[in-house]
Amino acid sequence: MLRKAAAAFTQRIFGGTCLLCRGNAERGALCAACDADLPRLRSALCPRCALPAVAGAVCGRCLSQPPRFDATVAALEYRFPADVLVHALKFRGELALAALLARLLEERIAGDPPVHLIVPVPLAKGRLRERGYNQALEIARHVARATGARLAPQACERARETPAQIGLPLAERAANMRGAFRAQGSLDGATVAVLDDVMTTGATLDEIAGALKSAGAAHVVNWVVARTFPPG
Ligand SMILES: [Zn+2]
Ligand SMILES: [Zn+2]
């Protein structure tokens, strides 16, 4: 009785544990209402790039300029509150969020063909030093455990440092990333999932898929937590 009263008091003063509304998160990082409100992607998307496409067919852009990756699976649309969660993991060191974001991705890839390797998008060295962790790797650890695929962060590394993509015009992003990644070892015939927190233009993922395929990967699929949609 006393303990219950104390718990109620604590919740009133400090709030619950839901990362978004401070409500009562029974299990995990979000309360049931916030979890249900997440912008999960379920509508018709291009299987190649995960942008909206009529009847879920390959979109015109992917048909005219096929990317080097074969498929993209995205769990959420990158808008509120998905952006809050991604930011909190990336910039505020809320590492507990990696498990939540991994679970959302796992929901989406359940039933998909298995992959041999999971390769998290490598962080620039300077960034890694500053932040102390790579958020894509933190998410990938959980997804590897859940799917049984091998986590292979060493399979792809940065070949050179690149200026941050943020703020660059779309057309310059691809040029900025050209030759930025190098695959390590032989990936003969492997099916590889490249994991990242956010996919924007896909320039980074296209470059990584190219590097992995040069090293022999047969099939490259992007597993991304959140996908930005162009306005309109
Ligand atoms: Zn909540
Ligand atoms: Zn497409």
XYZ file of C-alpha atoms and ligand atoms in Angstrom:
234
model
C 0.000 0.000 0.000
C 2.719 2.366 1.063
C 4.876 1.281 -1.858
C 2.007 1.854 -4.284
C 1.434 5.326 -2.897
C 5.139 6.069 -3.166
C 5.176 4.923 -6.785
C 2.158 7.088 -7.616
C 3.837 10.034 -5.924
C 7.089 9.497 -7.830
C 5.203 9.333 -11.090
C 3.298 12.531 -10.314
C 6.466 14.424 -9.484
C 8.927 13.010 -11.962
C 6.622 11.575 -14.622
C 6.626 8.058 -16.053
C 9.241 6.457 -18.209
C 7.748 6.982 -21.701
C 10.454 8.859 -23.606
C 7.928 10.898 -25.552
C 5.163 11.865 -23.140
C 6.486 10.911 -19.688
C 3.440 8.684 -19.347
C 3.502 5.187 -18.037
C 5.605 2.889 -20.221
C 4.627 -0.579 -19.050
C 7.449 -2.230 -20.940
C 10.135 -0.770 -23.159
C 10.718 2.901 -23.780
C 7.288 4.085 -24.927
C 3.758 3.975 -23.535
C 1.172 2.089 -25.581
C -0.410 5.294 -26.949
C 2.898 6.779 -28.175
C 3.908 3.435 -29.665
C 0.624 3.265 -31.593
C 1.118 6.841 -32.842
C 4.523 6.203 -34.455
C 4.510 6.963 -38.208
C 4.958 3.311 -39.241
C 5.336 2.831 -42.996
C 2.718 0.458 -44.295
C 1.405 2.027 -47.495
C 2.546 1.389 -51.061
C 6.294 1.940 -51.313
C 8.853 1.319 -54.029
C 10.596 -1.955 -53.009
C 13.901 -0.549 -54.213
C 14.076 2.864 -52.508
C 11.100 2.850 -50.082
C 9.565 6.061 -51.390
C 5.808 6.161 -52.025
C 4.994 4.448 -55.333
C 1.746 3.548 -57.062
C 0.611 0.075 -55.988
C 4.008 -0.599 -54.450
C 5.682 -1.003 -57.866
C 9.293 0.014 -58.606
C 9.219 3.810 -58.967
C 10.138 5.784 -62.078
C 13.364 7.083 -60.582
C 14.604 3.580 -59.746
C 13.624 2.376 -63.245
C 15.461 5.161 -65.069
C 18.476 5.336 -62.738
C 18.669 2.054 -60.831
C 20.515 2.392 -57.536
C 23.231 -0.135 -56.741
C 21.271 -1.555 -53.808
C 18.550 -4.094 -54.598
C 15.952 -3.236 -51.987
C 15.124 -0.926 -49.092
C 13.043 -1.663 -46.030
C 12.136 1.300 -43.814
C 10.203 1.074 -40.564
C 9.094 4.669 -40.016
C 8.587 7.888 -41.890
C 11.154 10.401 -40.648
C 8.798 12.915 -39.061
C 7.595 13.656 -35.547
C 7.958 11.784 -33.275
C 10.295 9.371 -35.116
C 12.792 12.224 -35.564
C 12.804 12.850 -31.797
C 13.708 9.227 -31.097
C 16.440 9.109 -33.751
C 17.911 12.385 -32.481
C 17.903 11.258 -28.872
C 19.918 8.176 -29.795
C 22.265 10.035 -32.130
C 22.964 13.219 -30.197
C 21.912 12.691 -26.608
C 23.468 9.323 -25.936
C 20.147 7.649 -25.078
C 21.538 4.226 -25.936
C 18.449 2.485 -24.561
C 16.698 3.750 -27.681
C 18.777 1.449 -29.873
C 16.707 -1.503 -28.629
C 13.435 0.273 -29.396
C 14.490 1.364 -32.904
C 15.796 -2.151 -33.570
C 12.453 -3.625 -32.508
C 10.592 -1.338 -34.928
C 12.884 -2.433 -37.736
C 12.513 -6.098 -36.769
C 8.712 -5.724 -36.960
C 9.125 -4.572 -40.546
C 11.644 -7.202 -41.743
C 9.906 -10.155 -40.081
C 9.164 -12.702 -42.803
C 11.668 -11.199 -45.276
C 14.360 -13.501 -46.712
C 17.311 -13.895 -44.300
C 20.656 -12.159 -44.889
C 24.163 -13.449 -44.211
C 25.660 -10.226 -42.890
C 24.512 -6.987 -41.306
C 26.792 -4.042 -42.032
C 26.089 -0.820 -40.101
C 26.887 2.387 -42.008
C 30.311 3.393 -40.663
C 30.582 6.763 -38.950
C 33.283 9.252 -39.919
C 36.274 8.879 -37.579
C 36.012 12.419 -36.237
C 32.315 11.937 -35.542
C 32.973 8.634 -33.796
C 35.592 10.254 -31.569
C 33.206 13.064 -30.658
C 30.175 10.883 -30.028
C 31.867 7.795 -28.656
C 29.533 5.363 -30.421
C 28.018 4.687 -33.826
C 24.223 4.724 -33.527
C 23.835 2.454 -36.587
C 26.102 -0.144 -34.971
C 24.168 0.067 -31.688
C 20.894 -0.654 -33.515
C 22.541 -3.364 -35.635
C 23.715 -5.272 -32.537
C 20.107 -5.844 -31.504
C 18.888 -6.692 -35.008
C 21.730 -9.201 -35.479
C 20.797 -10.908 -32.227
C 17.118 -11.076 -33.217
C 17.673 -12.296 -36.789
C 20.689 -14.552 -36.288
C 22.592 -12.764 -39.084
C 26.288 -12.058 -38.522
C 27.146 -8.518 -37.476
C 30.018 -7.385 -39.694
C 30.962 -3.771 -38.927
C 34.439 -4.357 -40.354
C 33.095 -5.364 -43.790
C 32.835 -1.733 -44.871
C 34.936 1.215 -43.785
C 35.342 4.851 -44.735
C 37.999 5.231 -47.402
C 38.191 8.968 -46.795
C 36.580 11.634 -44.686
C 33.662 13.445 -46.319
C 32.086 16.787 -45.427
C 28.762 16.339 -43.603
C 25.864 15.692 -45.993
C 23.539 17.937 -44.020
C 23.173 21.286 -45.760
C 24.485 20.053 -49.101
C 22.195 20.426 -52.101
C 20.825 17.062 -53.226
C 22.841 17.066 -56.438
C 26.090 17.472 -54.521
C 25.438 14.667 -52.079
C 26.234 11.886 -54.543
C 29.468 13.602 -55.621
C 30.409 14.172 -51.979
C 30.092 10.439 -51.238
C 31.804 9.081 -54.365
C 34.561 6.657 -53.396
C 33.933 7.312 -49.701
C 33.658 3.633 -48.706
C 35.789 0.540 -49.072
C 34.672 -3.045 -48.518
C 37.008 -5.336 -46.629
C 37.587 -8.965 -47.456
C 35.666 -11.107 -49.908
C 31.884 -11.107 -49.782
C 31.490 -13.787 -52.458
C 27.828 -14.325 -53.177
C 26.730 -12.918 -49.822
C 23.382 -11.323 -49.136
C 24.126 -8.198 -47.103
C 21.840 -5.871 -45.151
C 23.214 -2.362 -44.716
C 21.726 -0.781 -41.624
C 21.295 2.927 -40.920
C 19.122 5.099 -38.710
C 17.931 7.530 -41.395
C 17.839 7.367 -45.194
C 17.554 10.707 -46.963
C 18.667 10.780 -50.613
C 20.190 7.312 -50.512
C 23.547 8.636 -51.813
C 25.499 7.104 -48.914
C 23.684 3.770 -49.176
C 24.172 3.680 -52.952
C 27.890 4.220 -52.509
C 28.135 1.498 -49.855
C 26.163 -0.969 -52.015
C 28.620 -0.270 -54.846
C 31.601 -1.003 -52.588
C 30.018 -4.209 -51.228
C 29.156 -5.431 -54.721
C 32.707 -4.762 -55.940
C 33.799 -7.086 -53.135
C 31.468 -9.802 -54.435
C 28.185 -9.257 -52.556
C 25.340 -10.742 -54.595
C 22.434 -8.891 -53.028
C 22.365 -5.717 -50.952
C 19.289 -4.587 -49.043
C 19.023 -1.437 -46.923
C 17.468 -1.770 -43.498
C 16.681 1.736 -42.250
C 14.770 2.811 -39.190
C 13.381 5.997 -40.746
C 12.968 7.291 -44.296
C 12.631 10.960 -45.219
C 9.993 11.651 -47.852
C 10.388 14.536 -50.277
C 7.899 17.339 -49.591
C 4.637 17.242 -51.523
Zn 3.943 8.129 -24.224
Zn 12.289 3.668 -56.083
